[in-house]
Short mmCIF file of C-alpha atoms and ligand atoms in Angstrom, two decimals:
data_model
loop_
_atom_site.label_atom_id
_atom_site.label_comp_id
_atom_site.label_asym_id
_atom_site.label_seq_id
_atom_site.Cartn_x
_atom_site.Cartn_y
_atom_site.Cartn_z
CA UNK A 1 23.60 26.43 -21.14
CA UNK A 2 21.83 29.23 -19.32
CA UNK A 3 18.30 28.70 -18.10
CA UNK A 4 15.52 30.49 -19.91
CA UNK A 5 12.66 29.20 -17.77
CA UNK A 6 10.79 31.74 -15.76
CA UNK A 7 10.32 31.14 -12.11
CA UNK A 8 6.95 31.85 -10.58
CA UNK A 9 7.23 30.33 -7.17
CA UNK A 10 3.66 30.74 -6.02
CA UNK A 11 3.51 26.93 -5.75
CA UNK A 12 6.68 24.86 -5.23
CA UNK A 13 7.36 21.19 -4.46
CA UNK A 14 9.84 20.49 -1.68
CA UNK A 15 13.28 18.96 -1.81
CA UNK A 16 13.04 15.52 -0.23
CA UNK A 17 15.90 13.07 -0.01
CA UNK A 18 15.08 9.75 -1.78
CA UNK A 19 11.64 11.05 -2.64
CA UNK A 20 11.91 14.05 -5.01
CA UNK A 21 14.07 12.12 -7.50
CA UNK A 22 14.07 12.78 -11.19
CA UNK A 23 11.48 9.96 -11.72
CA UNK A 24 9.22 11.49 -9.08
CA UNK A 25 9.54 14.99 -10.52
CA UNK A 26 8.76 13.64 -13.99
CA UNK A 27 5.63 12.09 -12.53
CA UNK A 28 4.62 15.31 -10.81
CA UNK A 29 5.07 17.12 -14.15
CA UNK A 30 2.26 15.06 -15.58
CA UNK A 31 0.07 16.76 -12.94
CA UNK A 32 1.33 20.31 -12.94
CA UNK A 33 3.33 22.19 -15.61
CA UNK A 34 3.72 25.31 -13.54
CA UNK A 35 4.88 24.34 -10.03
CA UNK A 36 8.62 24.92 -9.41
CA UNK A 37 10.29 21.66 -8.51
CA UNK A 38 13.31 21.14 -6.17
CA UNK A 39 15.77 18.28 -6.34
CA UNK A 40 16.87 16.25 -3.32
CA UNK A 41 19.81 17.94 -1.48
CA UNK A 42 23.23 17.24 -2.96
CA UNK A 43 26.23 18.08 -0.87
CA UNK A 44 29.13 20.03 -2.35
CA UNK A 45 31.48 17.13 -1.56
CA UNK A 46 29.33 14.59 -3.41
CA UNK A 47 28.96 16.88 -6.41
CA UNK A 48 32.56 17.94 -6.70
CA UNK A 49 34.05 14.49 -6.15
CA UNK A 50 31.26 12.13 -7.28
CA UNK A 51 29.47 11.16 -10.41
CA UNK A 52 27.93 14.46 -11.52
CA UNK A 53 25.45 12.92 -13.99
CA UNK A 54 24.05 10.73 -11.25
CA UNK A 55 23.29 13.74 -9.08
CA UNK A 56 22.35 16.27 -11.73
CA UNK A 57 20.72 14.57 -14.72
CA UNK A 58 17.03 15.31 -15.21
CA UNK A 59 14.40 15.12 -17.90
CA UNK A 60 13.69 18.25 -20.00
CA UNK A 61 10.06 18.31 -18.84
CA UNK A 62 11.13 18.99 -15.24
CA UNK A 63 11.68 22.70 -15.74
CA UNK A 64 11.29 24.97 -13.93
CA UNK A 65 13.69 23.10 -11.68
CA UNK A 66 15.92 24.11 -8.80
CA UNK A 67 18.99 22.25 -7.48
CA UNK A 68 19.30 22.18 -3.73
CA UNK A 69 22.86 22.16 -2.38
CA UNK A 70 24.19 21.30 1.06
CA UNK A 71 27.40 22.87 2.23
CA UNK A 72 29.05 25.84 3.92
CA UNK A 73 32.23 26.44 2.06
CA UNK A 74 31.78 29.52 -0.11
CA UNK A 75 34.31 28.40 -2.76
CA UNK A 76 32.88 24.90 -3.10
CA UNK A 77 29.35 26.23 -3.18
CA UNK A 78 30.26 28.75 -5.91
CA UNK A 79 31.81 25.94 -7.98
CA UNK A 80 28.66 23.78 -7.48
CA UNK A 81 26.36 26.66 -8.38
CA UNK A 82 28.35 27.14 -11.64
CA UNK A 83 27.97 23.42 -12.39
CA UNK A 84 24.22 23.65 -11.69
CA UNK A 85 23.84 26.60 -14.05
CA UNK A 86 25.80 24.82 -16.79
CA UNK A 87 23.58 21.72 -16.33
CA UNK A 88 20.59 24.00 -17.07
CA UNK A 89 19.05 24.38 -13.65
CA UNK A 90 16.82 27.45 -13.19
CA UNK A 91 17.72 28.14 -9.58
CA UNK A 92 20.14 27.00 -6.98
CA UNK A 93 19.02 26.71 -3.36
CA UNK A 94 21.11 26.39 -0.17
CA UNK A 95 19.80 24.05 2.50
CA UNK A 96 19.81 25.71 5.96
CA UNK A 97 16.89 23.66 7.33
CA UNK A 98 17.91 20.00 7.44
CA UNK A 99 18.45 18.86 11.03
CA UNK A 100 20.24 15.53 10.59
CA UNK A 101 23.34 14.71 12.63
CA UNK A 102 25.13 13.54 9.57
CA UNK A 103 24.81 17.00 8.03
CA UNK A 104 25.49 18.88 11.23
CA UNK A 105 28.93 17.36 11.43
CA UNK A 106 29.82 18.79 8.07
CA UNK A 107 28.22 22.13 8.87
CA UNK A 108 25.33 21.63 6.52
CA UNK A 109 21.67 22.36 7.00
CA UNK A 110 19.84 23.88 9.95
CA UNK A 111 22.92 24.38 12.14
CA UNK A 112 23.89 27.17 9.71
CA UNK A 113 21.05 29.24 11.09
CA UNK A 114 23.45 30.06 13.92
CA UNK A 115 25.97 31.44 11.37
CA UNK A 116 24.21 34.15 9.38
CA UNK A 117 27.47 35.84 8.35
CA UNK A 118 28.89 32.61 7.03
CA UNK A 119 25.67 31.87 5.10
CA UNK A 120 25.72 35.42 3.68
CA UNK A 121 29.32 34.78 2.47
CA UNK A 122 28.24 31.52 0.85
CA UNK A 123 25.27 33.13 -0.88
CA UNK A 124 27.35 36.12 -2.10
CA UNK A 125 29.98 33.77 -3.43
CA UNK A 126 27.36 31.69 -5.31
CA UNK A 127 25.70 34.81 -6.64
CA UNK A 128 28.98 36.01 -7.98
CA UNK A 129 29.42 32.73 -9.81
CA UNK A 130 26.07 32.48 -11.58
CA UNK A 131 23.26 34.46 -13.20
CA UNK A 132 20.45 32.11 -12.06
CA UNK A 133 18.75 33.00 -8.75
CA UNK A 134 20.34 31.80 -5.53
CA UNK A 135 17.81 31.10 -2.78
CA UNK A 136 17.82 29.76 0.78
CA UNK A 137 15.58 27.22 2.53
CA UNK A 138 15.61 27.42 6.30
CA UNK A 139 13.60 27.06 9.53
CA UNK A 140 12.21 29.81 11.78
CA UNK A 141 14.95 29.01 14.29
CA UNK A 142 17.04 26.40 16.00
CA UNK A 143 17.34 25.25 19.57
CA UNK A 144 17.48 28.17 22.02
CA UNK A 145 17.71 30.83 19.36
CA UNK A 146 15.21 33.61 20.28
CA UNK A 147 12.69 32.78 17.58
CA UNK A 148 11.78 35.94 15.90
CA UNK A 149 14.84 38.09 16.56
CA UNK A 150 17.13 35.24 15.38
CA UNK A 151 15.03 34.74 12.27
CA UNK A 152 15.16 38.49 11.43
CA UNK A 153 18.94 38.51 11.95
CA UNK A 154 19.39 35.49 9.72
CA UNK A 155 17.18 36.72 6.89
CA UNK A 156 18.25 40.37 7.22
CA UNK A 157 21.97 39.48 7.03
CA UNK A 158 21.51 37.29 3.96
CA UNK A 159 19.19 39.73 2.24
CA UNK A 160 22.02 42.29 2.36
CA UNK A 161 23.82 40.18 -0.29
CA UNK A 162 20.90 40.78 -2.66
CA UNK A 163 19.38 37.36 -2.09
CA UNK A 164 15.68 37.78 -2.71
CA UNK A 165 13.94 34.47 -2.07
CA UNK A 166 13.62 32.72 1.27
CA UNK A 167 11.77 29.45 1.72
CA UNK A 168 10.77 29.17 5.37
CA UNK A 169 9.84 25.84 7.00
CA UNK A 170 7.55 27.34 9.67
CA UNK A 171 8.86 25.36 12.65
CA UNK A 172 12.10 25.38 14.62
CA UNK A 173 14.62 22.60 14.33
CA UNK A 174 15.67 21.10 17.62
CA UNK A 175 19.16 19.89 16.86
CA UNK A 176 19.56 17.94 20.05
CA UNK A 177 17.33 15.01 20.93
CA UNK A 178 15.04 14.78 17.92
CA UNK A 179 15.43 12.66 14.77
CA UNK A 180 15.03 14.38 11.37
CA UNK A 181 11.55 12.83 11.08
CA UNK A 182 10.54 14.08 14.53
CA UNK A 183 11.94 17.51 13.55
CA UNK A 184 9.34 17.58 10.81
CA UNK A 185 6.52 16.80 13.19
CA UNK A 186 7.15 17.82 16.85
CA UNK A 187 8.23 21.44 16.84
CA UNK A 188 4.99 23.32 16.40
CA UNK A 189 4.15 25.13 13.18
CA UNK A 190 4.21 28.88 13.56
CA UNK A 191 2.89 30.41 10.36
CA UNK A 192 2.43 33.81 12.11
CA UNK A 193 6.25 34.16 12.29
CA UNK A 194 6.48 33.72 8.51
CA UNK A 195 3.70 36.26 7.90
CA UNK A 196 5.51 38.68 10.19
CA UNK A 197 8.72 38.16 8.20
CA UNK A 198 6.86 39.10 5.01
CA UNK A 199 5.51 42.24 6.73
CA UNK A 200 9.00 43.21 7.99
CA UNK A 201 10.72 42.47 4.61
CA UNK A 202 8.00 43.30 2.11
CA UNK A 203 10.49 43.47 -0.79
CA UNK A 204 11.56 39.84 -0.30
CA UNK A 205 9.97 36.77 -1.92
CA UNK A 206 8.83 34.70 1.15
CA UNK A 207 7.69 31.15 0.53
CA UNK A 208 6.01 29.29 3.38
CA UNK A 209 6.48 25.58 4.02
CA UNK A 210 5.32 22.99 6.53
CA UNK A 211 2.05 21.11 7.08
CA UNK A 212 0.25 22.33 3.91
CA UNK A 213 -2.17 19.74 2.60
CA UNK A 214 -4.73 21.36 0.30
CA UNK A 215 -4.97 23.93 -2.46
CA UNK A 216 -7.62 25.81 -0.47
CA UNK A 217 -5.11 26.15 2.36
CA UNK A 218 -2.43 27.18 -0.15
CA UNK A 219 -4.67 29.96 -1.49
CA UNK A 220 -5.28 31.24 2.12
CA UNK A 221 -1.56 31.29 2.78
CA UNK A 222 -0.94 33.17 -0.48
CA UNK A 223 -2.89 36.06 1.06
CA UNK A 224 -0.04 36.48 3.51
CA UNK A 225 3.12 35.40 1.65
CA UNK A 226 4.39 35.12 -1.94
CA UNK A 227 4.46 31.34 -2.37
CA UNK A 228 3.84 27.98 -0.77
CA UNK A 229 6.01 24.77 -0.73
CA UNK A 230 4.43 21.37 -0.23
CA UNK A 231 6.36 18.20 0.56
CA UNK A 232 4.83 15.15 2.20
CA UNK A 233 1.22 15.65 1.07
CA UNK A 234 2.25 15.97 -2.58
CA UNK A 235 4.17 12.71 -2.21
CA UNK A 236 1.44 10.71 -0.47
CA UNK A 237 -1.50 12.27 -2.34
CA UNK A 238 -0.13 13.48 -5.65
CA UNK A 239 -3.44 14.05 -7.36
CA UNK A 240 -3.60 17.14 -5.19
CA UNK A 241 -1.34 18.65 -7.90
CA UNK A 242 -3.80 18.14 -10.74
CA UNK A 243 -5.49 21.52 -10.20
CA UNK A 244 -2.48 23.62 -9.24
CA UNK A 245 -2.13 25.21 -12.67
CA UNK A 246 -5.80 26.12 -12.78
CA UNK A 247 -6.39 27.12 -9.18
CA UNK A 248 -3.07 28.74 -8.27
CA UNK A 249 -1.86 30.01 -11.62
CA UNK A 250 -5.14 30.69 -13.36
CA UNK A 251 -4.36 28.51 -16.36
CA UNK A 252 -7.36 27.80 -18.53
CA UNK A 253 -6.94 24.11 -19.36
CA UNK A 254 -8.93 21.03 -18.52
CA UNK A 255 -7.81 19.18 -15.38
CA UNK A 256 -5.85 16.03 -16.28
CA UNK A 257 -7.45 12.78 -15.21
CA UNK A 258 -5.69 10.10 -13.27
CA UNK A 259 -6.15 7.80 -16.25
CA UNK A 260 -4.31 10.25 -18.55
CA UNK A 261 -1.54 10.59 -16.03
CA UNK A 262 -1.19 6.77 -15.86
CA UNK A 263 -1.14 6.45 -19.62
CA UNK A 264 1.79 8.90 -19.90
CA UNK A 265 3.58 7.46 -16.94
CA UNK A 266 3.37 3.98 -18.40
CA UNK A 267 5.04 5.34 -21.57
CA UNK A 268 7.79 6.86 -19.38
CA UNK A 269 8.22 3.52 -17.56
CA UNK A 270 8.52 1.69 -20.86
CA UNK A 271 11.35 3.95 -21.92
CA UNK A 272 13.11 3.76 -18.56
CA UNK A 273 12.75 0.00 -18.33
CA UNK A 274 14.49 -0.23 -21.69
CA UNK A 275 17.39 1.69 -20.12
CA UNK A 276 17.65 -0.88 -17.37
CA UNK A 277 15.76 0.85 -14.56
CA UNK A 278 13.83 -1.40 -12.15
CA UNK A 279 10.11 -0.95 -12.24
CA UNK A 280 9.78 -0.42 -8.46
CA UNK A 281 12.21 2.51 -8.63
CA UNK A 282 9.73 4.23 -10.89
CA UNK A 283 6.42 3.14 -9.35
CA UNK A 284 7.16 3.83 -5.68
CA UNK A 285 6.31 7.53 -6.38
CA UNK A 286 2.81 6.87 -7.80
CA UNK A 287 1.41 4.61 -5.09
CA UNK A 288 -0.81 7.36 -3.74
CA UNK A 289 -2.30 8.50 -7.07
CA UNK A 290 -5.72 7.01 -6.35
CA UNK A 291 -5.71 7.93 -2.64
CA UNK A 292 -9.24 8.38 -1.34
CA UNK A 293 -10.93 6.53 -4.17
CA UNK A 294 -12.48 3.08 -4.22
CA UNK A 295 -9.82 0.53 -5.30
CA UNK A 296 -6.87 2.69 -4.18
CA UNK A 297 -5.75 0.04 -1.76
CA UNK A 298 -5.73 -2.72 -4.39
CA UNK A 299 -3.91 -0.47 -6.80
CA UNK A 300 -1.22 0.16 -4.25
CA UNK A 301 -1.01 -3.45 -3.14
CA UNK A 302 -0.58 -4.88 -6.66
CA UNK A 303 2.22 -2.46 -7.43
CA UNK A 304 3.87 -2.89 -4.04
CA UNK A 305 3.82 -6.67 -4.30
CA UNK A 306 4.80 -7.09 -7.90
CA UNK A 307 6.90 -4.12 -9.09
CA UNK A 308 10.09 -5.25 -7.29
CA UNK A 309 10.25 -8.65 -8.96
CA UNK A 310 13.03 -9.23 -11.46
CA UNK A 311 11.77 -8.50 -14.99
CA UNK A 312 8.66 -6.79 -13.72
CA UNK A 313 7.32 -4.69 -16.62
CA UNK A 314 4.45 -2.41 -17.34
CA UNK A 315 2.02 -5.28 -17.18
CA UNK A 316 2.09 -4.78 -13.43
CA UNK A 317 0.69 -1.28 -13.92
CA UNK A 318 -1.90 -2.59 -16.35
CA UNK A 319 -2.93 -5.18 -13.83
CA UNK A 320 -3.27 -2.54 -11.11
CA UNK A 321 -5.37 -0.36 -13.39
CA UNK A 322 -7.56 -3.27 -14.38
CA UNK A 323 -8.45 -3.85 -10.76
CA UNK A 324 -9.43 -0.25 -10.42
CA UNK A 325 -11.70 -0.48 -13.43
CA UNK A 326 -13.58 -3.32 -11.73
CA UNK A 327 -14.36 -1.07 -8.82
CA UNK A 328 -17.48 0.95 -9.41
CA UNK A 329 -17.23 4.71 -9.01
CA UNK A 330 -13.48 5.02 -9.47
CA UNK A 331 -13.83 6.47 -12.95
CA UNK A 332 -16.65 8.79 -12.07
CA UNK A 333 -14.54 10.43 -9.47
CA UNK A 334 -11.58 10.90 -11.77
CA UNK A 335 -11.03 14.60 -11.20
CA UNK A 336 -12.93 15.01 -7.94
CA UNK A 337 -10.24 14.78 -5.41
CA UNK A 338 -8.00 17.80 -5.86
C1 FMN B 401 11.74 12.11 3.14
C2 FMN B 401 12.00 13.60 3.33
C3 FMN B 401 13.24 14.08 2.87
C4 FMN B 401 13.54 15.41 3.02
N1 FMN B 401 14.73 15.91 2.44
C5 FMN B 401 14.95 17.24 2.46
C6 FMN B 401 16.13 17.81 1.76
O1 FMN B 401 16.91 17.09 1.12
N2 FMN B 401 16.28 19.11 1.82
C7 FMN B 401 15.42 19.99 2.55
O2 FMN B 401 15.63 21.18 2.47
N3 FMN B 401 14.35 19.45 3.13
C8 FMN B 401 14.08 18.15 3.12
N4 FMN B 401 12.95 17.70 3.67
C9 FMN B 401 12.02 18.63 4.31
C10 FMN B 401 10.97 19.11 3.31
O3 FMN B 401 11.54 19.76 2.22
C11 FMN B 401 9.92 20.00 3.99
O4 FMN B 401 10.62 21.18 4.46
C12 FMN B 401 9.23 19.37 5.15
O5 FMN B 401 8.84 18.02 4.78
C13 FMN B 401 7.98 20.15 5.58
O6 FMN B 401 7.04 20.30 4.53
P1 FMN B 401 5.74 19.40 4.43
O7 FMN B 401 5.02 19.50 5.73
O8 FMN B 401 4.93 19.94 3.28
O9 FMN B 401 6.19 17.94 4.18
C14 FMN B 401 12.63 16.34 3.61
C15 FMN B 401 11.41 15.83 3.99
C16 FMN B 401 11.09 14.51 3.90
C17 FMN B 401 9.69 13.95 4.30
#
């Protein structure tokens, strides 16, 4: 099956291990139809030797959808890209930004920023294998790499393969001494380096990532680059996504309310529970839906305390919603928090 979904990457949602699962993406799709979604990273080894369905299956509503791969063997990456295309993915992305030790040992992730020629070989090999776009997600640098010159060398070398889209997490990765979590917080954000990259490579599609928390900020960044990618804020405050289609893509459609989102998500839970999924696997992604509204804490608490129990069903969600309804103001503010 070849993808027929168009990719307008003005607004994208980040690959996040254990967070941007198929259930999470299905939930996000209730809030935005237009944003391009990225899977968690899957390594070539896991995909080639493991249970493909487990890593690759998704719901039809998740399009446009990109699969993120981790690896550095051009042949294995080409094979995985082919599998991704056959599975119906709209894009395949190579992770050159993840700083964890586990992935450095296998030459995966941010350590590849020191090997632009190898990454270019990988990308060329993937491009030869598929028709869908092959993209790269990376940092502005690693360790003692001279920030801007190293970044230009990396992007310039890979762009020579014809690769057109670069997602840039606008901070360095310090591969020695920081945990992956610290590497998302401590190295300072340097948006100016990403703006400069767009100026120096105006024909490339440059997507900026890191520390974006509002749609107003996204719109400002879109004055400088071609797209934004949001990770943690979309996860902790998902209702941020409710106005993406209108504000970023100019779609003329009423903004979905949290209540409508919950109604559809409960239906999804019902179907998934019937397939044997545990309720808490589904609900952990929605805990922040009412963030900032009266009753949000009770909503979160009821789900956190009850959804993991054996046989927990959608009545837990109904209970959590009933508590919200008892809180004055919650309904009046339905669409007010995007
Ligand atoms: C829990 C978690 C897991 C992540 N897993 C991945 C991953 O698999 N691949 C990747 O490229 N980045 C991963 N990231 C990094 C994000 O994609 C993103 O680059 C980073 O969080 C900065 O964006 P933000 O400030 O909007 O969150 C992860 C981030 C988090 C919080």
